[in-house]
CSV table of C-alpha atoms in Angstrom, one decimal:
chain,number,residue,atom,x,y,z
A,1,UNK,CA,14.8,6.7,-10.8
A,2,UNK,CA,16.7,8.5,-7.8
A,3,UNK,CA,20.0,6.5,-6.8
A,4,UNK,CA,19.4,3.9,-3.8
A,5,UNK,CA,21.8,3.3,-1.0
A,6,UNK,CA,22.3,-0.3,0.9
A,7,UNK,CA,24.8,-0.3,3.5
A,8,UNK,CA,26.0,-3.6,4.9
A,9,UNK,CA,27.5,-4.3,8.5
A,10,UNK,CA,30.3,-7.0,8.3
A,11,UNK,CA,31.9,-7.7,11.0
A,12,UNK,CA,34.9,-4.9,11.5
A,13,UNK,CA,34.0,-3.1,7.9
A,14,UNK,CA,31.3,-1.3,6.3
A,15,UNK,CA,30.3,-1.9,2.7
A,16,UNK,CA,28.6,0.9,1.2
A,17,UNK,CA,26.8,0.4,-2.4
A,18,UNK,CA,25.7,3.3,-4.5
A,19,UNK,CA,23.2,1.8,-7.7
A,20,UNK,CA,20.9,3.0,-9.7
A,21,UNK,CA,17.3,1.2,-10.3
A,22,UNK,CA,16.3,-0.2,-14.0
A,23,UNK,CA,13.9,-1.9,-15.0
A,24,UNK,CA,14.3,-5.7,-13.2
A,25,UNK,CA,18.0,-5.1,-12.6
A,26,UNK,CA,20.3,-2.2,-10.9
A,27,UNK,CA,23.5,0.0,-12.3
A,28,UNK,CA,25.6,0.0,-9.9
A,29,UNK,CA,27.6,3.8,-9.6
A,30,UNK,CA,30.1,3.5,-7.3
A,31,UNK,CA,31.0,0.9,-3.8
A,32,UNK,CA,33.1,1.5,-0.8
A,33,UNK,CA,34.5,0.1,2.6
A,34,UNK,CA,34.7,1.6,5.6
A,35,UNK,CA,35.8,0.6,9.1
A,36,UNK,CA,33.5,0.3,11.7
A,37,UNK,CA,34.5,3.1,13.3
A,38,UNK,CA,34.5,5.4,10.5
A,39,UNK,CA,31.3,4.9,9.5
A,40,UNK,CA,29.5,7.8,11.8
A,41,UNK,CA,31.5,10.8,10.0
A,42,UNK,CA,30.4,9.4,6.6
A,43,UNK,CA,26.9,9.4,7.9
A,44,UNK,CA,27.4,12.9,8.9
A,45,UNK,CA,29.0,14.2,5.5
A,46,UNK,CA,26.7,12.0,3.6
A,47,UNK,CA,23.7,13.8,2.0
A,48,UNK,CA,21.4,10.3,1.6
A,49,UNK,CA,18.8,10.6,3.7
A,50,UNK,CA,17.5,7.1,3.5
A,51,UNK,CA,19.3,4.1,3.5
A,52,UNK,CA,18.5,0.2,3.3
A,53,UNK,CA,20.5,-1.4,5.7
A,54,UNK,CA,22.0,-5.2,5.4
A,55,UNK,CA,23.5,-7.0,9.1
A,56,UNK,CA,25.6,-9.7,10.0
A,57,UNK,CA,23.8,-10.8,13.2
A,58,UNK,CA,26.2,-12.7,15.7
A,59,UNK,CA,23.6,-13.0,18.2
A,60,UNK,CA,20.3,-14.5,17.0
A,61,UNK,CA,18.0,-17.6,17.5
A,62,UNK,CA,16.8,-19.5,15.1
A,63,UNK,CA,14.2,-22.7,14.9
A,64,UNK,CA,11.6,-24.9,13.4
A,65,UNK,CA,8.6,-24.7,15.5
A,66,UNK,CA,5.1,-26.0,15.3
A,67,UNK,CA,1.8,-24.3,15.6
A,68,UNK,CA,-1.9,-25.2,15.0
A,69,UNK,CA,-3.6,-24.2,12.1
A,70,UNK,CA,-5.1,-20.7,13.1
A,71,UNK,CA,-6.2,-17.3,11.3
A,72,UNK,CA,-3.5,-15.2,9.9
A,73,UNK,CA,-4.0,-12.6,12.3
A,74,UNK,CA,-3.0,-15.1,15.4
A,75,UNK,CA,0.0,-16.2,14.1
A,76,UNK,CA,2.5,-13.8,15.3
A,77,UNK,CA,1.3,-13.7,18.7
A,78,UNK,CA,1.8,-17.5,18.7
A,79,UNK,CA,5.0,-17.1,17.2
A,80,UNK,CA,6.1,-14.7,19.8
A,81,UNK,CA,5.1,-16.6,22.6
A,82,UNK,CA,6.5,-19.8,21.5
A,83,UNK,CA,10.0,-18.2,20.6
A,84,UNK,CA,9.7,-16.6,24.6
A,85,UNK,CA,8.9,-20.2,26.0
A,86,UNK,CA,12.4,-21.7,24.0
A,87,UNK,CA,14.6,-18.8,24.4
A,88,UNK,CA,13.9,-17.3,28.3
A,89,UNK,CA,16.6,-14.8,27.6
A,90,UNK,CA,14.9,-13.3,24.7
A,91,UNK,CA,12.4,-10.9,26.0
A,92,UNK,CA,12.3,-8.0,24.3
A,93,UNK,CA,12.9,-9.2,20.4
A,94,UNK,CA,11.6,-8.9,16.8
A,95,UNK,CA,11.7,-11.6,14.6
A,96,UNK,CA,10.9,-12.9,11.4
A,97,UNK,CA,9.7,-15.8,9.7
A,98,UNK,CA,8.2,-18.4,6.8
A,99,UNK,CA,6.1,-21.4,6.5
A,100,UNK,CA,8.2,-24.5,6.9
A,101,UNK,CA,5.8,-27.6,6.1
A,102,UNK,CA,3.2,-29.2,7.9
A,103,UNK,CA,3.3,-32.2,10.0
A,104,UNK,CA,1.1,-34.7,12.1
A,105,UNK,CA,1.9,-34.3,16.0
A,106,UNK,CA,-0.4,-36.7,17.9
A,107,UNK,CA,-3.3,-36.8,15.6
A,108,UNK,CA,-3.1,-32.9,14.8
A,109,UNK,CA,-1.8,-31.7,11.9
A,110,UNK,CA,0.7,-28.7,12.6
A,111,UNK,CA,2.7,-25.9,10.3
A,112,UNK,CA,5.9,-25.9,11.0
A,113,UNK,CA,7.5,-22.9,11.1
A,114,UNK,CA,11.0,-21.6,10.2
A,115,UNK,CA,11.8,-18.5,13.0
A,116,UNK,CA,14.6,-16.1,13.2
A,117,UNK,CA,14.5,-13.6,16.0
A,118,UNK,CA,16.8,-10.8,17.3
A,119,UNK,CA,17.2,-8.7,20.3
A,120,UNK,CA,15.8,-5.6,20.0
A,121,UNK,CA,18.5,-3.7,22.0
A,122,UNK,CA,20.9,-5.4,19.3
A,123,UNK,CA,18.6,-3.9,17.0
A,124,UNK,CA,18.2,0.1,18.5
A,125,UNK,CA,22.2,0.1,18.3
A,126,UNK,CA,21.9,0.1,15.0
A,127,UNK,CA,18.9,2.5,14.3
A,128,UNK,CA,20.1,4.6,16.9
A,129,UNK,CA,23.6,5.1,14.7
A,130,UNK,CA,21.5,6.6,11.4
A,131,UNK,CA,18.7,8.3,14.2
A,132,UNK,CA,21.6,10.3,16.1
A,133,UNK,CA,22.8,11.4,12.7
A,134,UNK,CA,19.2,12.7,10.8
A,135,UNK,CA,19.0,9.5,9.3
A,136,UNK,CA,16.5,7.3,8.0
A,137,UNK,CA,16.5,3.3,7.8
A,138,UNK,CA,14.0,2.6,5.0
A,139,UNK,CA,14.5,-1.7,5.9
A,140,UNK,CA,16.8,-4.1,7.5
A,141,UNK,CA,17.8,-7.1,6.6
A,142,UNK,CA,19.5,-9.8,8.4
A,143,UNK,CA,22.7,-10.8,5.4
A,144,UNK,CA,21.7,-13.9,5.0
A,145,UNK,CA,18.3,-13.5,4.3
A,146,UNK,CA,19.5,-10.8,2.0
A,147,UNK,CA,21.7,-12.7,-0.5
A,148,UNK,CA,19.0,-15.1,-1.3
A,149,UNK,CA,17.3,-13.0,-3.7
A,150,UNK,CA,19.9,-13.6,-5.7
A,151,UNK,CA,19.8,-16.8,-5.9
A,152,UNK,CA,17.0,-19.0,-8.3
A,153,UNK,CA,14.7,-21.2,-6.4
A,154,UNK,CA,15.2,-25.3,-6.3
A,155,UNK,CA,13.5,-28.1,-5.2
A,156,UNK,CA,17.0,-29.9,-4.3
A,157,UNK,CA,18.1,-28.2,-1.5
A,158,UNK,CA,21.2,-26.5,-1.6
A,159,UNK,CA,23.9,-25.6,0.8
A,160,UNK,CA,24.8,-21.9,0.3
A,161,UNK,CA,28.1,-20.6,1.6
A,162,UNK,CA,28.9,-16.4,2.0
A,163,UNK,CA,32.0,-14.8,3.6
A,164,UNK,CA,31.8,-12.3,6.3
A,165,UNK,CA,35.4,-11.1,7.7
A,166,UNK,CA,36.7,-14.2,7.9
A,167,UNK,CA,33.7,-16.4,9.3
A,168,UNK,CA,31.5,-18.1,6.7
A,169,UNK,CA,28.2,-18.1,6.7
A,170,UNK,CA,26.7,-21.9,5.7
A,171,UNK,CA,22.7,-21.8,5.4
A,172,UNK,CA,20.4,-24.7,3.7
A,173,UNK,CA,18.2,-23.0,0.7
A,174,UNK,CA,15.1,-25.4,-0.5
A,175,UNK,CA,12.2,-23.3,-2.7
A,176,UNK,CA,13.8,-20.6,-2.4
A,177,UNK,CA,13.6,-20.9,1.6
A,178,UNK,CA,16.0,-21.2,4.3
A,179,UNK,CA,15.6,-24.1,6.4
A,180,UNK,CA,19.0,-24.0,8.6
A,181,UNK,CA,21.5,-21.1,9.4
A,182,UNK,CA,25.1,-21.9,10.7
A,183,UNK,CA,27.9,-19.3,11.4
A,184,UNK,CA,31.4,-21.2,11.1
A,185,UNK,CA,34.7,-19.4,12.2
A,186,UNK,CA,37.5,-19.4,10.5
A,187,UNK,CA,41.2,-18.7,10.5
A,188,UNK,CA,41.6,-17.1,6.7
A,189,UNK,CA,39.4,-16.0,4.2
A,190,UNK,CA,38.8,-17.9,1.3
A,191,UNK,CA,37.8,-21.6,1.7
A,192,UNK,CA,41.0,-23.8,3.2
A,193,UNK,CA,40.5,-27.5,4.0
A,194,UNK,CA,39.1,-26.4,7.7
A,195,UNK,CA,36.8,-24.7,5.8
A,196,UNK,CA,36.1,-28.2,4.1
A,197,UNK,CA,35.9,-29.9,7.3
A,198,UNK,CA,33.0,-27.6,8.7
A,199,UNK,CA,30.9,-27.7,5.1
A,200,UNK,CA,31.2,-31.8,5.4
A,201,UNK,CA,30.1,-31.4,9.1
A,202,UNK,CA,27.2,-29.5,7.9
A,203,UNK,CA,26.1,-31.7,5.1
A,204,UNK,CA,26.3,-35.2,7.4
A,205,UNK,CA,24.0,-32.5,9.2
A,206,UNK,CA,21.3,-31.9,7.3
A,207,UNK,CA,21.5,-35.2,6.3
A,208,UNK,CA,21.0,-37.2,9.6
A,209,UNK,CA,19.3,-34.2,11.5
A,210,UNK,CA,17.3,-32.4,9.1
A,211,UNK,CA,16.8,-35.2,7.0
A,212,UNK,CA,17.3,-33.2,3.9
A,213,UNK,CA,20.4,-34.2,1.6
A,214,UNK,CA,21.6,-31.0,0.0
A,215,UNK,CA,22.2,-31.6,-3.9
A,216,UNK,CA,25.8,-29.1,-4.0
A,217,UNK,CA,27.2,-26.2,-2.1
A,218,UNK,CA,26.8,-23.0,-3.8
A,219,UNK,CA,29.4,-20.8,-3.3
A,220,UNK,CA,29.0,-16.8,-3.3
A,221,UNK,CA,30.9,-13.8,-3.9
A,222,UNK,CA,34.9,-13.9,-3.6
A,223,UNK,CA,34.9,-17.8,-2.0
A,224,UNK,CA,35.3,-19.1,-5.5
A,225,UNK,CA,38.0,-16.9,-6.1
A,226,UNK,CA,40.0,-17.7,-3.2
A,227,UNK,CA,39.7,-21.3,-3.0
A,228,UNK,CA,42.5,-22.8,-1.9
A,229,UNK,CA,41.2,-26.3,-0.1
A,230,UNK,CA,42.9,-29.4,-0.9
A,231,UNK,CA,40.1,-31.4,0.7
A,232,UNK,CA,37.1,-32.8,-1.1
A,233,UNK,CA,33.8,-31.9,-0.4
A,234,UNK,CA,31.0,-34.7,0.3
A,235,UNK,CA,28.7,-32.8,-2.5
A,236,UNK,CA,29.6,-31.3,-6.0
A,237,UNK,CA,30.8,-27.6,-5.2
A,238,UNK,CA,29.5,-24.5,-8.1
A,239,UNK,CA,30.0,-20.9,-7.6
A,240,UNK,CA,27.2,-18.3,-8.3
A,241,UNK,CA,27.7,-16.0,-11.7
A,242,UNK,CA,26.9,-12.4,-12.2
A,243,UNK,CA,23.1,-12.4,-12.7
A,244,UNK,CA,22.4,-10.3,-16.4
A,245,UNK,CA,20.4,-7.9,-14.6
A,246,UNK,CA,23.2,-6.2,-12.4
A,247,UNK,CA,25.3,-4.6,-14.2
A,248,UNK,CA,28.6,-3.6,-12.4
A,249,UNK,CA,32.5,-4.9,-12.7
A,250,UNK,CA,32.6,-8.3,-11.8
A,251,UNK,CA,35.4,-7.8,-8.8
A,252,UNK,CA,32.3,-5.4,-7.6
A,253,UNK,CA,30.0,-7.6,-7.7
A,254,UNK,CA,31.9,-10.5,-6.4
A,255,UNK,CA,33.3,-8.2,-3.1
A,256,UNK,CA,30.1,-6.1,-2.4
A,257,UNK,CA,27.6,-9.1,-2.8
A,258,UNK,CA,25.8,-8.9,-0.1
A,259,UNK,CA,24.9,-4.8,-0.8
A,260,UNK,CA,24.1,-5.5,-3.9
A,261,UNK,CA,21.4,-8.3,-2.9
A,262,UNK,CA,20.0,-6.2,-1.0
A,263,UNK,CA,18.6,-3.8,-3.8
A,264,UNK,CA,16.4,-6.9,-5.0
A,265,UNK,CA,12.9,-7.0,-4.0
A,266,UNK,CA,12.5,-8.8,-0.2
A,267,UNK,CA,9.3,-9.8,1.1
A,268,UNK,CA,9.0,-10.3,4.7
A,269,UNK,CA,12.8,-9.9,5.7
A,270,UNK,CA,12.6,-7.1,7.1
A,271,UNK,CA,13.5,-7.2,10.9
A,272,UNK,CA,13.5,-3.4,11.9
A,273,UNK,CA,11.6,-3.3,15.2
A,274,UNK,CA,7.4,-2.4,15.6
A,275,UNK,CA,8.1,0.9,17.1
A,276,UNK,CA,10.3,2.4,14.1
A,277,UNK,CA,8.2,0.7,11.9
A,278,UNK,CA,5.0,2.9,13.2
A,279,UNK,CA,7.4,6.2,13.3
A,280,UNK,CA,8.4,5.6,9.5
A,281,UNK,CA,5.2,5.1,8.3
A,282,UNK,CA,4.1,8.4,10.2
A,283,UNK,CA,7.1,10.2,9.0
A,284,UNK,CA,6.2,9.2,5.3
A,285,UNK,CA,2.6,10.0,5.8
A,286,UNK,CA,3.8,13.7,7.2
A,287,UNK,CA,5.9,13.9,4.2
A,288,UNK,CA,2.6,13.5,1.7
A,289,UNK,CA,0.8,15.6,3.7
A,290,UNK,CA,3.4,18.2,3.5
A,291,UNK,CA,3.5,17.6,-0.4
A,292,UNK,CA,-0.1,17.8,-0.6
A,293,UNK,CA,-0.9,21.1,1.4
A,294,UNK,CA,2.2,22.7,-0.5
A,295,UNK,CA,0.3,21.9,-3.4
A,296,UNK,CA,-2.7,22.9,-2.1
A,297,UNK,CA,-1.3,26.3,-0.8
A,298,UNK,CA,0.5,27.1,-5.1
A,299,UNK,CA,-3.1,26.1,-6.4
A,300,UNK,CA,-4.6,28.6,-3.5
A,301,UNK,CA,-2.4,31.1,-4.2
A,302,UNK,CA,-3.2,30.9,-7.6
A,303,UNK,CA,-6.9,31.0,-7.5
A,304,UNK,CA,-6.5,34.0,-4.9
A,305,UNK,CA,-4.2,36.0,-7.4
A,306,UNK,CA,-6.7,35.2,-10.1
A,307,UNK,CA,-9.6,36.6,-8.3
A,308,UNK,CA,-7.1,39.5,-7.2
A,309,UNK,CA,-6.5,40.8,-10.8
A,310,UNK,CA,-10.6,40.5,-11.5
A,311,UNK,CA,-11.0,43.1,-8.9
A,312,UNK,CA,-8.2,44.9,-10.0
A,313,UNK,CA,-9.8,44.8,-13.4
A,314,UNK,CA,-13.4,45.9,-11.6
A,315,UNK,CA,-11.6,49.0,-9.9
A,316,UNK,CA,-10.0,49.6,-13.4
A,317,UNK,CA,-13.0,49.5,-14.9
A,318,UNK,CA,-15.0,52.3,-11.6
A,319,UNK,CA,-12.3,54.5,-12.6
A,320,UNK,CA,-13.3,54.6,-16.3
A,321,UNK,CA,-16.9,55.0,-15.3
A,322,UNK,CA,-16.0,58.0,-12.6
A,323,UNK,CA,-14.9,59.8,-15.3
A,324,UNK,CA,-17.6,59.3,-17.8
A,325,UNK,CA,-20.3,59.8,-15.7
A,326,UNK,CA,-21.3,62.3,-13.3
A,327,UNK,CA,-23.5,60.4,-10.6
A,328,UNK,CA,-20.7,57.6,-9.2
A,329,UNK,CA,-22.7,56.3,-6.2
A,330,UNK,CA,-23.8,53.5,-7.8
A,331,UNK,CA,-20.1,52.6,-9.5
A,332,UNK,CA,-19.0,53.0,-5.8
A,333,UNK,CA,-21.7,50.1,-4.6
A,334,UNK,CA,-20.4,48.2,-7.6
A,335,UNK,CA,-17.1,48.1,-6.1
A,336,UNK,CA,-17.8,47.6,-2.1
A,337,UNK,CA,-19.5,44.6,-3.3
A,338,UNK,CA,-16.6,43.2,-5.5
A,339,UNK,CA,-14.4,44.2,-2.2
A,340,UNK,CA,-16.8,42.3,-0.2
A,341,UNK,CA,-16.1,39.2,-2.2
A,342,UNK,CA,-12.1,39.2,-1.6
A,343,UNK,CA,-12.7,39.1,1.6
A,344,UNK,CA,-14.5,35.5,1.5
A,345,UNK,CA,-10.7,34.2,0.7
A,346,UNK,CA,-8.7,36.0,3.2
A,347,UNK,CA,-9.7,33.0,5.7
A,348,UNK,CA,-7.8,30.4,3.3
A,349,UNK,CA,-5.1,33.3,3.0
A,350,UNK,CA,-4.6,32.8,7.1
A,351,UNK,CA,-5.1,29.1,7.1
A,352,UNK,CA,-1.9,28.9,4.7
A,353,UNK,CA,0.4,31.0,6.9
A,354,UNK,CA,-0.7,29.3,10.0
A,355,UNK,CA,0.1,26.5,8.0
A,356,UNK,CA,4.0,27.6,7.1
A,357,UNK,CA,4.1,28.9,10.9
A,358,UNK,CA,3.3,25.7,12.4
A,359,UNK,CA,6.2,24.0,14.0
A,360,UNK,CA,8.5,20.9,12.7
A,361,UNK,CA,6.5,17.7,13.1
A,362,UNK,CA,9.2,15.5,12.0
A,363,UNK,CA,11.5,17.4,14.1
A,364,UNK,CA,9.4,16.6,17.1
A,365,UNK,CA,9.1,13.1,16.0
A,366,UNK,CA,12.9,12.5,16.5
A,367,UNK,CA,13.0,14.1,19.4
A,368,UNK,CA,10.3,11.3,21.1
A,369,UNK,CA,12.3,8.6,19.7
A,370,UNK,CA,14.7,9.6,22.2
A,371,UNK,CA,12.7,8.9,25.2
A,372,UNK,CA,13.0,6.4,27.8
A,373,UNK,CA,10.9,3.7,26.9
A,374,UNK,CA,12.6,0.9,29.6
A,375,UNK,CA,9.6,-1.5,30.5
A,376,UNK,CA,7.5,1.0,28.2
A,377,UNK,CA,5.1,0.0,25.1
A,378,UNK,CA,4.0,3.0,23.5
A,379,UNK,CA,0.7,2.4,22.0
A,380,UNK,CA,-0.5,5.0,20.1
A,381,UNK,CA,0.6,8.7,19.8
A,382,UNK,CA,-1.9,11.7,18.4
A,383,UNK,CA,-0.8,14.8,17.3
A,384,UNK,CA,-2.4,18.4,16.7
A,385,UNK,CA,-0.9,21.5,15.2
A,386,UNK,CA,-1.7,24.8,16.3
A,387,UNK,CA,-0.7,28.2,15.4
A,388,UNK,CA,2.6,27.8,16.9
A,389,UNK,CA,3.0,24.9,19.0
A,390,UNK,CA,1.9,21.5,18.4
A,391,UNK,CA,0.3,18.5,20.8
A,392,UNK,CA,0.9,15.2,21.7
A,393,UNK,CA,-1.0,12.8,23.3
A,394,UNK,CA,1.3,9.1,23.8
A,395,UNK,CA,-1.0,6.4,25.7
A,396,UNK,CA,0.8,3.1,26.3
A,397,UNK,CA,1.6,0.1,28.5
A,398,UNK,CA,4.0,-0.3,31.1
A,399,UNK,CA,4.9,-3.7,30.9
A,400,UNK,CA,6.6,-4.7,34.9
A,401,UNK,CA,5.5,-7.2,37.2
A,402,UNK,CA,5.4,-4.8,40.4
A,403,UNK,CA,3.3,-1.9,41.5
A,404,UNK,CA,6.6,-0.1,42.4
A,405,UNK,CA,8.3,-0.9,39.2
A,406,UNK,CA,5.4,0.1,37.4
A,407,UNK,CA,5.8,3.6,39.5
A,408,UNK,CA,9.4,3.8,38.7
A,409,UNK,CA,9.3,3.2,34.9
A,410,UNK,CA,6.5,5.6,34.5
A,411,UNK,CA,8.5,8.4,36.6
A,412,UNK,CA,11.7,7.4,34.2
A,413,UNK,CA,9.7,8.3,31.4
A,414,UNK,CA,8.0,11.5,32.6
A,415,UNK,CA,11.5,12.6,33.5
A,416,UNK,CA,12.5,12.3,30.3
A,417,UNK,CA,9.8,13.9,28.8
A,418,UNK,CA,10.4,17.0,30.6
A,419,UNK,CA,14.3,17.2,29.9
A,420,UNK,CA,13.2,17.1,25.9
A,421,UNK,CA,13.7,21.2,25.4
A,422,UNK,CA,10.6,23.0,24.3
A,423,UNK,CA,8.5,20.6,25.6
A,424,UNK,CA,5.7,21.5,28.5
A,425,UNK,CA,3.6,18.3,30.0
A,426,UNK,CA,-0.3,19.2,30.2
A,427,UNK,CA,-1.6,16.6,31.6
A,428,UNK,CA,-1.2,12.9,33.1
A,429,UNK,CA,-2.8,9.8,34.3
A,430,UNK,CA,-1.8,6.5,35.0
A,431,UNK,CA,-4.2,3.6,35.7
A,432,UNK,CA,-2.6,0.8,38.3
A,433,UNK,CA,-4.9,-1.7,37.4
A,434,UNK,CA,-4.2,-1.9,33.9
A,435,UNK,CA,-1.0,-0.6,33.5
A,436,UNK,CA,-2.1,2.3,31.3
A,437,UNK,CA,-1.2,5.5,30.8
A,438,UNK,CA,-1.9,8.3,29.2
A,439,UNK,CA,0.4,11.6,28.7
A,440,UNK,CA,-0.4,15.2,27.2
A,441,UNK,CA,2.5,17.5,25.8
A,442,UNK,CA,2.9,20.7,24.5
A,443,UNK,CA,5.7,21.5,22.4
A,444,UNK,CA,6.7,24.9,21.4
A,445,UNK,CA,10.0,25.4,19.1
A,446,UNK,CA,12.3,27.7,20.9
């Protein structure tokens, strides 16, 4: 298989992993840092154009919350409007999140359910960085998260420790899920006996507020190899080997961690917003298509040149029969109706070079990402190709209190439709009453 890429946000560097897919396990080819601020001109020289992405969220909210036992399809939107109820400053967000447990609250019995949410504009600055450079985010996972699928799944719960600059990370691990997230500063890297302090802080934690007693503190990456605490720790302390199936130097593996976590099948982690999630999966399905009529168009081709030589074959075989015999009328009818025949295929012959001549649908695609979407939720987006221009129709929410703000978003947007070059608005409407809208556009390469 093709190489993969992860790159991992950590604080003030940028670890970039380069591995190769085997079997269960990964090869990993080559691993780098970069500062922050030198990652955008190795995006630009970089030829990758997907990537899996790994963050260090400073900002997020996490919680145990309890819901009533409803169909699948309701729990998000409970979710959602539970986290908005607890957090008031988290309005526009994404989140992710697992089953807890379940517990009796007044006679009912509840799930509880472990949360962790982020704000979406936190989230655009980074899709934005990979967008502005042709770039693709395949998934994105919070670090965390991330580094547990390394880790083998216990019924003793288990306090994990990773090291992000100088901050550690502390989270609680039980069946392979997380049940608590802390982010402790530091003064060094390494664990020191303030390090110690904090980890004892968080066990008496999980102890007297969770009610869970973790079993040892599982140490990852370089911790174990900078351990310089004179302190004891409440709980035995064990460091995390080199699994067998990642093969890499061990001062690789024990630095890039995180990255190379990352390459290890995650279910439900990913945190990338709704609205790139819907232009990835379009962009993939524009990819097969493209695949598909390409092969389509060689098999076409094919069939056309085969039929092609049969006439040339029939004309061939007039030209023999002119000369043999004197009355060629009926060779000539012979012939019209073998021409007549070919021209059954020229429509497929058109369709195909309409086809190349269409314009860039992926090309368009970025350019909409770009749009002013303030107070906006795009809803669903239809588009037709023609012989040289392609169509768009976007219909979507605006999502204001006001009549007048509802007015104003809507003009931002339409504004920034028509500053998009090549593109030509062909119709509008928008519906007060509901908040809908709907929006036509032509768009012609130029």
């Amino acid at each position: 298989m093709g190489r993969t890429v992860v790159v991992s946000f950590e604080g003030e560097n940028v670890r970039v992993v380069y591995a190769t897919l085997k079997g269960n396990g990964i090869v990993v080819d080559d691993a780098l840092i970069l500062k922050d601020e030198q990652f955008d001109d190795f995006l630009q020289k970089e030829k990758t154009k997907e990537f899996i992405v790994v963050y260090d969220f400073k900002n997020f909210y996490q919680d145990i919350i309890p819901i009533p036992p409803v169909k699948n399809r309701y729990v998000k939107n409970l979710i959602e409007s539970e986290i908005k109820k607890r957090a008031p400053d988290f309005k526009d967000f994404s989140f992710i999140y697992f089953l807890h447990g379940e517990k009796v609250i007044e006679n009912r019995r509840m799930k509880e359910i472990f949360i962790f949410a982020v704000k979406n504009e936190n989230l655009k600055d980074i899709i934005n960085r990979f967008i502005n450079k042709g770039k693709v985010i395949k998934t994105l996972y919070p670090s965390v998260f991330s580094v547990t699928g390394l880790l083998q799944s216990t019924e003793e719960p288990l306090l994990c420790i990773s090291e992000v600059g100088q901050n550690k990370n502390l989270f609680l691990l039980k069946d392979g899920r997380i049940q608590f997230i802390r982010t402790a500063q530091s003064f060094e890297t390494g664990i020191n006996d303030f390090d110690i302090q904090n980890i004892n802080m968080t066990v008496n934690y999980c102890r007297q507020t969770l009610r869970l007693n973790p079993s040892s503190i599982m140490l990852l990456g370089s911790l174990c190899r900078a351990y310089n605490a004179r302190m004891d720790t409440l709980i035995p302390v064990a460091c995390l080997s080199q699994p067998p199936n990642v093969s890499a130097l061990k001062e690789v593996f024990l630095d890039f961690i995180v990255p190379i976590s990352a390459f290890f099948r995650h279910k439900n982690i990913n945190i990338i917003t709704s609205e790139y999630k819907d232009f990835y999966l379009i962009r993939t399905m524009l990819l097969y298509s493209i695949i598909l009529l390409s092969s389509l168009s060689v098999i076409g081709l094919g069939y056309i040149g085969f039929k092609i030589k049969g006439i040339s074959d029939t004309k061939s075989t007039l030209r023999n029969i002119k000369n043999e015999i004197p009355d060629i009328e009926e060779s000539l009818s012979i012939y019209r109706q073998q021409k007549s025949k070919l021209q059954q295929y020229m429509p497929f012959v058109t369709f195909i070079n309409n086809v190349n001549s269409a314009p860039d649908i992926q090309r368009l695609l970025v350019m909409l990402s770009g749009l002013n979407i303030n107070n906006i939720k795009i809803d669903s987006l239809a588009a037709t190709v023609s012989d040289n221009s392609s169509k768009v129709e976007i219909k979507g929410t605006i999502e204001t209190g006001s009549y007048a703000d509802m007015q104003a978003s809507y003009q931002n947007f339409i504004d920034s439709i028509r500053r998009l070059k090549g593109m030509n608005i062909t119709g509008q409407g928008l519906e007060l009453k509901d908040k809908r809208f709907r929006v036509e556009v032509s768009y012609k390469e130029e």
